[in-house]
Amino acid sequence: MADGTAAFPGFKRDTLDDEIVHPDLYASWDIHEVYTKLRRDDPVHWTQPDGFRPFWSITKHADILEVEKNNKIFINHDRTYLSPKAGEEWIKATTGDTHLFRTLVDLDDPVHMKLRALTQSWFMPPNLRKLETRIAALAKEHVDHMASLGGECDFVKEVALWYPLRVIMEILGVPRSDEKFMLKMTQEIFGPGDPDVAGESDNKSEDGQTMTSDQGVDLLKTAQELFQYFGAITEDRRANPRDDVSTVIANGQIDGQPIGEREAMSYYIIVATAGHDTTSSTVSGGMLELIRRPDQLAKLKNDLSLLPNAIEEMIRWTTPVKHFMRTATEDYTLRDKTIKKGDGLALFYWSGNRDEEVFDDPFEFRVDRDVKKQVAFGYGVHVCLGMHLARMEIKALLNELLPRLESIELAGEPQSTRANFVSGLKSLPVKYKLS
Ligand code: HEM
């Protein structure tokens, strides 16, 4: 299937609203034309794509923050991310709930707050500092591997995909031998629409609508495998506690009671899945931009104190999580629009990160720009739990890589995953000189 639309027969592309959810526009970055138009003409846009429940597209930085701050009015329950109607109906019919899992991003306070509190301090800088040496060693191992490949490789497949996965697996305390399994599971959960990472069933049908039901079968299978896998980990960590996140989850209590099995499983799953595809996309997307902008690469190599800022710019640039959703619990006026109780809202972080009112020349990649307001980690009570870890591991990798990198250029066409939820590069062929 050469053409992307053919690969997604279930997604129409007749209207602007269809384009807002179309995976191909995320792969090609053409979605920015749509976002720019929306920010200018209709920043709070009632969106009715074919095959989806309608929702409000929130595209301005200020509005994303306003919705996230008002977490009593705009809750996470019901719709976490954009999913075709058929897929939503399938999950409801199969599980009796609107969610397959009950992860932190599916829950609201007070339960959300209590569950989050279990691991919060684990992910804060004082605790993460204990991991610095180990993460630096993993970074070196991956750069050494790249150096051993003779000056040419696919940077995603050799480095960017594995390094963050290995960090997360260490944090969870699971052995390296299970990493291929974990990678497959994550990709099936996050990128099920992409033909290269779809599950075992052949998600292609004449009408396209069966994509969602086949995808559902894949998802359920994936979920079952993950439940089984982490069930064994829970048993082990209850019997043999260690200094890892799995031990905290397995022995977690709320109000003196052990957390439920589904909550525990979902907790492992969000840590395992949220923690590596996102970081991987930032590393590879950031590297691509440094290749395209030799002046920025030179600036960074000459002054590595710019690294923390450059990493924040890479995160703004790639914004690996394209949106999360909220549902209104009461009527609310945003700009000139009345959001009705029960309406869904998609917070388009990538659009917020290109908002001309917040960032000068937002489509310019600059390692030294003022990027403090970037919103790729979300905001408020659900703000990314792993953001300090993500920054720390990207810094460790680039700290190792950049001083050793004598030259780097593209050796082929980069390719992105096709997904409107979490997306980034799946291939980045490069030629380089690395000491
Ligand atoms: C939540 C982005 C890395 C774990 C989130 C949210 C975003 C996000 C947008 C939702 C925030 C909101 O609703 O306001 C990213 C990006 C990453 C990254 C761009 C990398 C560059 C990580 C890592 C972990 C992680 C390394 C490791 C554990 C989580 C968890 C949540 C979350 C557990 C749910 C928090 C909650 O609902 O309370 N992330 N993330 N993320 N992230 Fe990350």
Coordinates of C-alpha atoms and ligand atoms in Angstrom, one line a residue:
M1 CA 0.0 0.0 0.0
A2 CA 2.0 3.0 -1.2
D3 CA -0.4 5.7 -0.3
G4 CA -1.2 6.5 3.3
T5 CA -4.9 7.1 2.9
A6 CA -5.2 3.6 1.4
A7 CA -3.5 2.2 4.5
F8 CA -6.3 3.8 6.5
P9 CA -9.5 3.0 4.7
G10 CA -11.5 3.8 7.8
F11 CA -10.4 7.4 8.0
K12 CA -12.1 9.7 5.5
R13 CA -10.5 12.9 4.5
D14 CA -13.4 14.9 3.1
T15 CA -13.6 17.7 5.7
L16 CA -11.3 19.7 8.0
D17 CA -12.8 17.7 10.9
D18 CA -11.8 14.5 9.2
E19 CA -8.3 15.9 8.9
I20 CA -8.1 16.7 12.6
V21 CA -8.1 13.0 13.4
H22 CA -6.4 11.6 10.3
P23 CA -3.2 9.6 11.2
D24 CA -1.5 10.5 7.9
L25 CA -1.5 14.2 8.7
Y26 CA 0.3 13.4 12.0
A27 CA 2.9 11.3 10.1
S28 CA 3.5 14.0 7.5
W29 CA 3.2 17.0 10.0
D30 CA 0.6 18.5 7.6
I31 CA -1.6 18.6 10.7
H32 CA 0.1 21.9 11.5
E33 CA -1.6 23.6 8.6
V34 CA -4.9 22.6 10.1
Y35 CA -3.9 23.6 13.7
T36 CA -2.6 27.0 12.4
K37 CA -5.9 27.7 10.7
L38 CA -7.9 26.7 13.8
R39 CA -5.8 28.8 16.1
R40 CA -6.4 31.8 13.8
D41 CA -10.1 31.3 12.9
D42 CA -11.7 29.0 15.4
P43 CA -9.5 28.0 18.3
V44 CA -12.3 26.3 20.2
H45 CA -13.8 24.2 17.4
W46 CA -16.7 21.9 17.4
T47 CA -15.4 18.9 15.5
Q48 CA -17.4 16.1 13.9
P49 CA -15.2 13.7 12.0
D50 CA -16.7 10.8 10.2
G51 CA -16.8 7.7 12.5
F52 CA -16.1 9.6 15.7
R53 CA -18.2 11.1 18.5
P54 CA -18.0 14.9 18.2
F55 CA -15.7 16.8 20.4
W56 CA -14.2 20.3 20.9
S57 CA -10.7 20.8 19.4
I58 CA -8.8 23.0 21.8
T59 CA -5.8 24.5 19.9
K60 CA -4.6 27.6 21.9
H61 CA -1.9 27.3 24.6
A62 CA -3.9 29.4 27.1
D63 CA -7.1 27.4 26.6
I64 CA -5.2 24.1 27.1
L65 CA -4.0 25.4 30.4
E66 CA -7.4 26.7 31.4
V67 CA -9.1 23.4 30.8
E68 CA -6.3 21.4 32.6
K69 CA -6.4 23.8 35.6
N70 CA -10.2 23.3 36.0
N71 CA -9.9 19.6 36.7
K72 CA -13.1 19.5 38.7
I73 CA -15.1 20.7 35.7
F74 CA -13.1 19.0 33.0
I75 CA -12.5 15.4 34.1
N76 CA -10.5 12.5 32.5
H77 CA -13.2 9.8 33.0
D78 CA -15.1 8.7 29.9
R79 CA -12.8 9.7 27.1
T80 CA -9.0 9.7 27.5
Y81 CA -8.0 9.9 23.9
L82 CA -9.7 10.0 20.4
S83 CA -10.9 6.7 19.4
P84 CA -13.3 5.8 16.6
K85 CA -17.0 5.3 17.7
A86 CA -16.8 1.6 16.7
G87 CA -13.8 1.1 18.9
E88 CA -15.4 2.8 21.9
E89 CA -18.6 0.7 21.5
W90 CA -16.5 -2.4 21.3
I91 CA -14.7 -1.6 24.5
K92 CA -17.9 -0.9 26.3
A93 CA -19.6 -4.1 25.1
T94 CA -16.5 -6.2 25.9
T95 CA -15.5 -4.7 29.3
G96 CA -18.7 -3.0 30.5
D97 CA -16.6 0.2 31.0
T98 CA -15.4 3.1 28.8
H99 CA -11.7 2.1 29.4
L100 CA -9.8 -1.0 28.8
F101 CA -7.5 -0.1 31.7
R102 CA -7.8 2.1 34.8
T103 CA -4.6 4.0 34.5
L104 CA -3.8 7.4 36.1
V105 CA -4.8 9.2 32.9
D106 CA -8.3 7.5 33.0
L107 CA -9.0 8.4 36.6
D108 CA -10.0 11.5 38.5
D109 CA -9.6 12.8 42.1
P110 CA -9.7 11.6 44.8
V111 CA -8.7 8.1 43.5
H112 CA -6.3 9.5 41.0
M113 CA -4.5 11.7 43.5
K114 CA -4.1 8.8 46.0
L115 CA -2.8 6.4 43.3
R116 CA -0.4 9.0 41.9
A117 CA 0.9 9.7 45.4
L118 CA 2.1 6.1 45.7
T119 CA 4.9 6.6 43.2
Q120 CA 5.2 10.4 43.0
S121 CA 8.3 10.7 45.1
W122 CA 9.9 7.8 43.2
F123 CA 9.8 10.0 40.1
M124 CA 11.1 13.2 41.7
P125 CA 14.6 14.4 41.1
P126 CA 16.0 13.5 44.7
N127 CA 15.2 9.9 44.1
L128 CA 16.1 9.9 40.5
R129 CA 19.6 11.1 41.3
K130 CA 20.2 7.6 42.7
L131 CA 19.8 6.3 39.1
E132 CA 22.2 8.8 37.4
T133 CA 25.2 6.5 37.3
R134 CA 23.2 3.6 35.9
I135 CA 21.4 5.7 33.3
A136 CA 24.8 7.3 32.2
A137 CA 26.1 3.7 31.8
L138 CA 23.1 2.8 29.7
A139 CA 23.6 5.9 27.6
K140 CA 27.3 5.0 27.0
E141 CA 26.4 1.4 26.1
H142 CA 24.0 2.7 23.4
V143 CA 26.4 5.3 22.0
D144 CA 29.2 2.6 22.0
H145 CA 26.8 0.4 20.1
M146 CA 26.1 3.1 17.5
A147 CA 29.9 3.6 17.2
S148 CA 30.4 -0.1 16.6
L149 CA 28.0 -0.1 13.6
G150 CA 30.6 1.3 11.1
G151 CA 29.2 4.8 10.6
E152 CA 25.7 4.1 9.2
C153 CA 22.5 2.9 11.0
D154 CA 18.9 3.5 11.6
F155 CA 19.1 5.7 14.6
V156 CA 15.6 4.8 15.8
K157 CA 16.0 1.1 15.5
E158 CA 19.5 0.9 16.9
V159 CA 19.4 3.6 19.6
A160 CA 16.3 5.7 20.2
L161 CA 13.9 2.8 20.6
W162 CA 15.9 0.7 22.9
Y163 CA 17.6 3.1 25.2
P164 CA 14.5 4.6 26.9
L165 CA 12.9 1.1 27.0
R166 CA 15.9 -0.2 28.9
V167 CA 15.8 2.7 31.3
I168 CA 12.1 2.0 32.1
M169 CA 12.7 -1.8 32.3
E170 CA 15.4 -1.1 34.9
I171 CA 13.0 1.1 36.9
L172 CA 10.4 -1.6 36.8
G173 CA 13.0 -4.2 37.6
V174 CA 12.2 -6.5 34.7
P175 CA 14.9 -8.5 32.9
R176 CA 16.3 -7.5 29.6
S177 CA 15.2 -10.8 28.1
D178 CA 11.6 -9.5 28.3
E179 CA 12.2 -6.2 26.5
K180 CA 11.2 -7.3 23.1
F181 CA 7.8 -8.4 24.5
M182 CA 7.4 -5.1 26.3
L183 CA 8.2 -3.1 23.2
K184 CA 5.7 -5.1 21.1
M185 CA 3.0 -4.5 23.8
T186 CA 3.6 -0.8 24.0
Q187 CA 3.5 -0.4 20.3
E188 CA 0.3 -2.3 20.0
I189 CA -1.3 -0.1 22.7
F190 CA 0.0 3.3 21.4
G191 CA 0.3 2.8 17.6
P192 CA -2.3 0.2 16.7
G193 CA -3.3 2.2 13.6
D194 CA 0.1 2.0 12.0
P195 CA 0.4 -1.0 9.7
D196 CA 4.1 -1.4 10.6
V197 CA 3.2 -1.9 14.3
A198 CA -0.3 -3.3 14.2
G199 CA -1.0 -6.5 16.1
E200 CA -1.3 -10.0 14.7
S201 CA -4.7 -9.6 13.0
D202 CA -4.8 -8.1 9.5
N203 CA -6.6 -4.8 10.3
K204 CA -7.5 -4.1 6.7
S205 CA -11.0 -4.4 5.4
E206 CA -13.0 -3.2 2.4
D207 CA -15.0 -0.7 4.4
G208 CA -12.3 0.2 6.8
Q209 CA -14.7 0.1 9.8
T210 CA -13.5 -3.4 10.8
M211 CA -10.2 -1.9 11.6
T212 CA -11.6 -0.8 14.9
S213 CA -13.1 -4.2 15.8
D214 CA -10.0 -6.2 14.8
Q215 CA -7.9 -3.6 16.5
G216 CA -10.1 -4.2 19.6
V217 CA -9.4 -7.9 19.5
D218 CA -5.7 -7.1 19.3
L219 CA -5.9 -4.7 22.1
L220 CA -7.8 -7.2 24.4
K221 CA -5.2 -9.8 23.6
T222 CA -2.4 -7.4 24.4
A223 CA -4.1 -6.4 27.6
Q224 CA -4.5 -10.0 28.7
E225 CA -0.9 -10.8 28.0
L226 CA 0.2 -7.7 30.0
F227 CA -2.1 -8.6 32.9
Q228 CA -0.6 -12.1 33.0
Y229 CA 2.9 -10.7 32.8
F230 CA 2.5 -8.1 35.6
G231 CA 0.5 -10.5 37.7
A232 CA 3.6 -12.6 38.1
I233 CA 5.6 -9.5 38.9
T234 CA 3.1 -8.5 41.7
E235 CA 3.4 -11.9 43.3
D236 CA 7.2 -11.8 43.2
R237 CA 7.5 -8.3 44.6
R238 CA 5.1 -9.0 47.4
A239 CA 7.3 -12.0 48.4
N240 CA 10.6 -10.4 47.6
P241 CA 10.5 -6.6 47.8
R242 CA 13.2 -4.7 45.9
D243 CA 14.2 -1.0 45.3
D244 CA 12.1 -0.7 42.2
V245 CA 8.8 0.9 41.1
S246 CA 7.2 -2.6 40.7
T247 CA 7.7 -3.1 44.4
V248 CA 6.0 0.2 45.2
I249 CA 3.0 -0.7 43.0
A250 CA 2.7 -4.3 44.1
N251 CA 2.6 -3.3 47.8
G252 CA 0.7 -0.1 47.3
Q253 CA -2.2 0.7 49.7
I254 CA -4.9 3.3 49.6
D255 CA -6.6 4.1 52.9
G256 CA -5.1 1.1 54.5
Q257 CA -6.3 -1.3 51.8
P258 CA -4.2 -2.9 49.0
I259 CA -5.0 -1.3 45.6
G260 CA -7.2 -3.4 43.3
E261 CA -5.7 -5.8 40.8
R262 CA -6.9 -3.8 37.8
E263 CA -5.5 -0.6 39.3
A264 CA -2.1 -2.3 39.9
M265 CA -2.0 -3.8 36.4
S266 CA -2.9 -0.5 34.9
Y267 CA -0.2 1.2 36.9
Y268 CA 2.5 -1.0 35.5
I269 CA 1.1 -0.6 32.1
I270 CA 1.1 3.2 32.2
V271 CA 4.6 3.4 33.5
A272 CA 5.9 0.8 31.0
T273 CA 4.1 2.3 28.0
A274 CA 4.1 6.1 28.7
G275 CA 7.8 5.9 29.6
H276 CA 9.5 4.9 26.4
D277 CA 7.8 5.7 23.1
T278 CA 7.5 9.3 24.1
T279 CA 11.1 9.7 25.1
S280 CA 12.2 7.7 22.1
S281 CA 10.3 10.1 19.8
T282 CA 11.9 13.1 21.4
V283 CA 15.4 11.7 21.0
S284 CA 15.0 10.7 17.4
G285 CA 12.9 13.8 16.4
G286 CA 15.4 16.0 18.2
M287 CA 18.3 14.4 16.4
L288 CA 16.6 14.8 13.0
E289 CA 16.2 18.5 13.6
L290 CA 19.9 18.9 14.7
I291 CA 20.8 17.2 11.4
R292 CA 18.6 19.5 9.4
R293 CA 20.0 22.5 11.3
P294 CA 23.8 22.2 11.4
D295 CA 24.0 25.7 12.9
Q296 CA 21.9 24.5 15.9
L297 CA 24.0 21.3 16.2
A298 CA 27.2 23.3 16.2
K299 CA 25.9 25.8 18.8
L300 CA 24.9 22.9 21.1
K301 CA 28.2 21.0 20.6
N302 CA 30.1 24.2 21.4
D303 CA 28.2 24.9 24.6
L304 CA 26.8 21.8 26.3
S305 CA 25.4 24.0 29.1
L306 CA 22.6 24.7 26.6
L307 CA 21.6 21.0 26.8
P308 CA 18.7 21.3 29.3
N309 CA 17.1 24.1 27.2
A310 CA 17.8 22.3 23.9
I311 CA 16.1 19.2 25.3
E312 CA 13.0 21.2 26.2
E313 CA 13.0 22.6 22.7
M314 CA 13.2 19.0 21.3
I315 CA 10.2 18.1 23.5
R316 CA 8.3 21.2 22.3
W317 CA 9.3 20.5 18.7
T318 CA 8.2 16.8 18.6
T319 CA 5.4 16.9 21.2
P320 CA 5.2 13.1 21.2
V321 CA 1.8 13.0 22.9
K322 CA -0.4 14.8 20.4
H323 CA -3.5 15.1 22.7
F324 CA -5.4 14.0 25.7
M325 CA -9.1 14.4 26.2
R326 CA -11.3 15.8 29.0
T327 CA -15.1 15.6 29.5
A328 CA -17.1 18.6 30.8
T329 CA -19.1 18.0 34.0
E330 CA -21.0 21.3 33.7
D331 CA -21.7 24.0 31.1
Y332 CA -18.6 26.2 30.6
T333 CA -17.9 29.2 28.4
L334 CA -14.5 29.1 26.7
R335 CA -13.7 32.1 24.5
D336 CA -17.1 32.6 22.7
K337 CA -18.2 29.0 22.8
T338 CA -20.5 27.2 25.3
I339 CA -19.1 23.8 26.2
K340 CA -22.1 21.7 27.3
K341 CA -22.1 19.2 30.2
G342 CA -21.0 15.9 28.8
D343 CA -19.0 17.3 25.8
G344 CA -15.6 15.9 25.1
L345 CA -12.6 18.2 24.6
A346 CA -9.3 17.2 22.8
L347 CA -6.3 19.2 24.1
F348 CA -4.0 19.4 21.1
Y349 CA -0.6 19.9 22.8
W350 CA 1.3 20.1 19.5
S351 CA -0.8 23.0 18.5
G352 CA -0.3 24.7 21.9
N353 CA 3.4 24.3 21.3
R354 CA 3.2 26.2 18.0
D355 CA 1.0 29.0 19.4
E356 CA 2.3 32.3 17.9
E357 CA 1.1 34.1 21.0
V358 CA 3.5 32.2 23.2
F359 CA 6.5 31.3 21.1
D360 CA 8.3 33.6 18.7
D361 CA 8.6 32.0 15.2
P362 CA 7.1 28.7 16.6
F363 CA 8.1 26.8 13.5
E364 CA 11.8 27.6 14.0
F365 CA 13.9 25.0 16.0
R366 CA 16.2 26.9 18.3
V367 CA 18.3 25.2 21.0
D368 CA 18.5 28.5 22.9
R369 CA 14.9 29.8 22.6
D370 CA 12.9 30.5 25.7
V371 CA 10.9 27.3 26.0
K372 CA 9.8 27.3 29.6
K373 CA 6.1 27.4 28.6
Q374 CA 6.2 24.3 26.4
V375 CA 3.1 22.2 27.2
A376 CA 4.2 18.7 25.9
F377 CA 4.0 17.2 29.4
G378 CA 0.5 18.5 30.0
Y379 CA -0.3 20.6 33.0
G380 CA -2.0 20.5 36.4
V381 CA -2.9 17.4 38.4
H382 CA -2.2 15.0 35.5
V383 CA 1.1 16.6 34.5
C384 CA 3.5 13.9 33.3
L385 CA 4.7 11.9 36.2
G386 CA 7.9 10.9 34.3
M387 CA 8.9 14.3 33.0
H388 CA 12.0 14.5 35.2
L389 CA 13.1 11.0 34.3
A390 CA 12.5 11.8 30.6
R391 CA 14.7 14.9 30.8
M392 CA 17.4 13.1 32.7
E393 CA 17.6 10.2 30.3
I394 CA 17.7 12.4 27.2
K395 CA 20.4 14.5 28.8
A396 CA 22.5 11.5 29.6
L397 CA 22.3 10.2 26.1
L398 CA 23.1 13.5 24.4
N399 CA 25.9 14.2 26.9
E400 CA 27.5 11.0 25.8
L401 CA 26.7 11.3 22.1
L402 CA 27.4 15.0 21.2
P403 CA 31.0 15.3 22.3
R404 CA 31.9 12.1 20.4
L405 CA 29.9 13.0 17.2
E406 CA 32.2 14.4 14.5
S407 CA 29.6 14.5 11.8
I408 CA 26.1 13.2 11.0
E409 CA 23.8 13.4 8.0
L410 CA 20.7 11.7 6.6
A411 CA 21.2 8.5 4.7
G412 CA 17.6 8.0 3.6
E413 CA 14.1 9.3 4.1
P414 CA 12.9 9.5 7.8
Q415 CA 9.5 7.9 8.5
S416 CA 7.0 8.6 11.2
T417 CA 4.3 6.4 12.8
R418 CA 0.8 7.2 11.7
A419 CA -1.1 7.9 14.8
N420 CA -3.1 10.9 16.2
F421 CA -2.4 10.0 19.8
V422 CA 1.3 9.2 20.4
S423 CA 3.5 9.4 17.4
G424 CA 7.1 10.1 16.3
L425 CA 9.8 8.7 14.0
K426 CA 9.9 5.0 13.3
S427 CA 12.9 5.2 11.1
L428 CA 15.9 7.6 10.8
P429 CA 18.7 6.4 8.5
V430 CA 21.9 8.2 9.3
K431 CA 25.6 8.3 8.3
Y432 CA 28.0 9.6 10.9
K433 CA 31.5 9.7 12.3
L434 CA 31.6 8.9 16.0
S435 CA 34.7 8.5 18.1
Ligands
HEM1 C1 1.2 11.7 31.7 C2 3.8 13.4 28.0 C3 7.6 10.6 29.4 C4 4.8 8.6 32.7 C5 1.6 12.4 30.6 C6 0.8 13.4 29.9 C7 1.5 13.8 28.9 C8 2.8 13.2 28.9 C9 1.1 14.9 27.8 C10 -0.6 13.8 30.3 C11 -0.6 15.1 31.1 C12 -1.9 15.7 31.3 O1 -3.0 15.1 31.1 O2 -1.9 16.9 31.7 C13 5.1 12.8 28.1 C14 6.2 13.1 27.2 C15 7.3 12.3 27.6 C16 6.8 11.5 28.7 C17 6.1 14.1 26.1 C18 8.7 12.3 27.1 C19 9.3 13.2 26.4 C20 7.2 9.9 30.4 C21 8.0 8.9 31.2 C22 7.2 8.3 32.1 C23 5.9 8.9 32.0 C24 9.5 8.7 30.9 C25 7.7 7.3 33.0 C26 7.2 6.8 34.0 C27 3.6 9.2 32.7 C28 2.5 8.9 33.6 C29 1.4 9.8 33.3 C30 1.9 10.7 32.2 C31 2.4 7.8 34.6 C32 0.0 9.9 33.9 C33 0.0 11.0 35.0 C34 -1.3 11.2 35.6 O3 -2.4 11.1 34.9 O4 -1.4 11.6 36.8 N1 2.8 12.3 30.0 N2 5.5 11.8 28.9 N3 5.9 9.8 30.9 N4 3.2 10.3 31.9 FE1 4.4 11.1 30.5

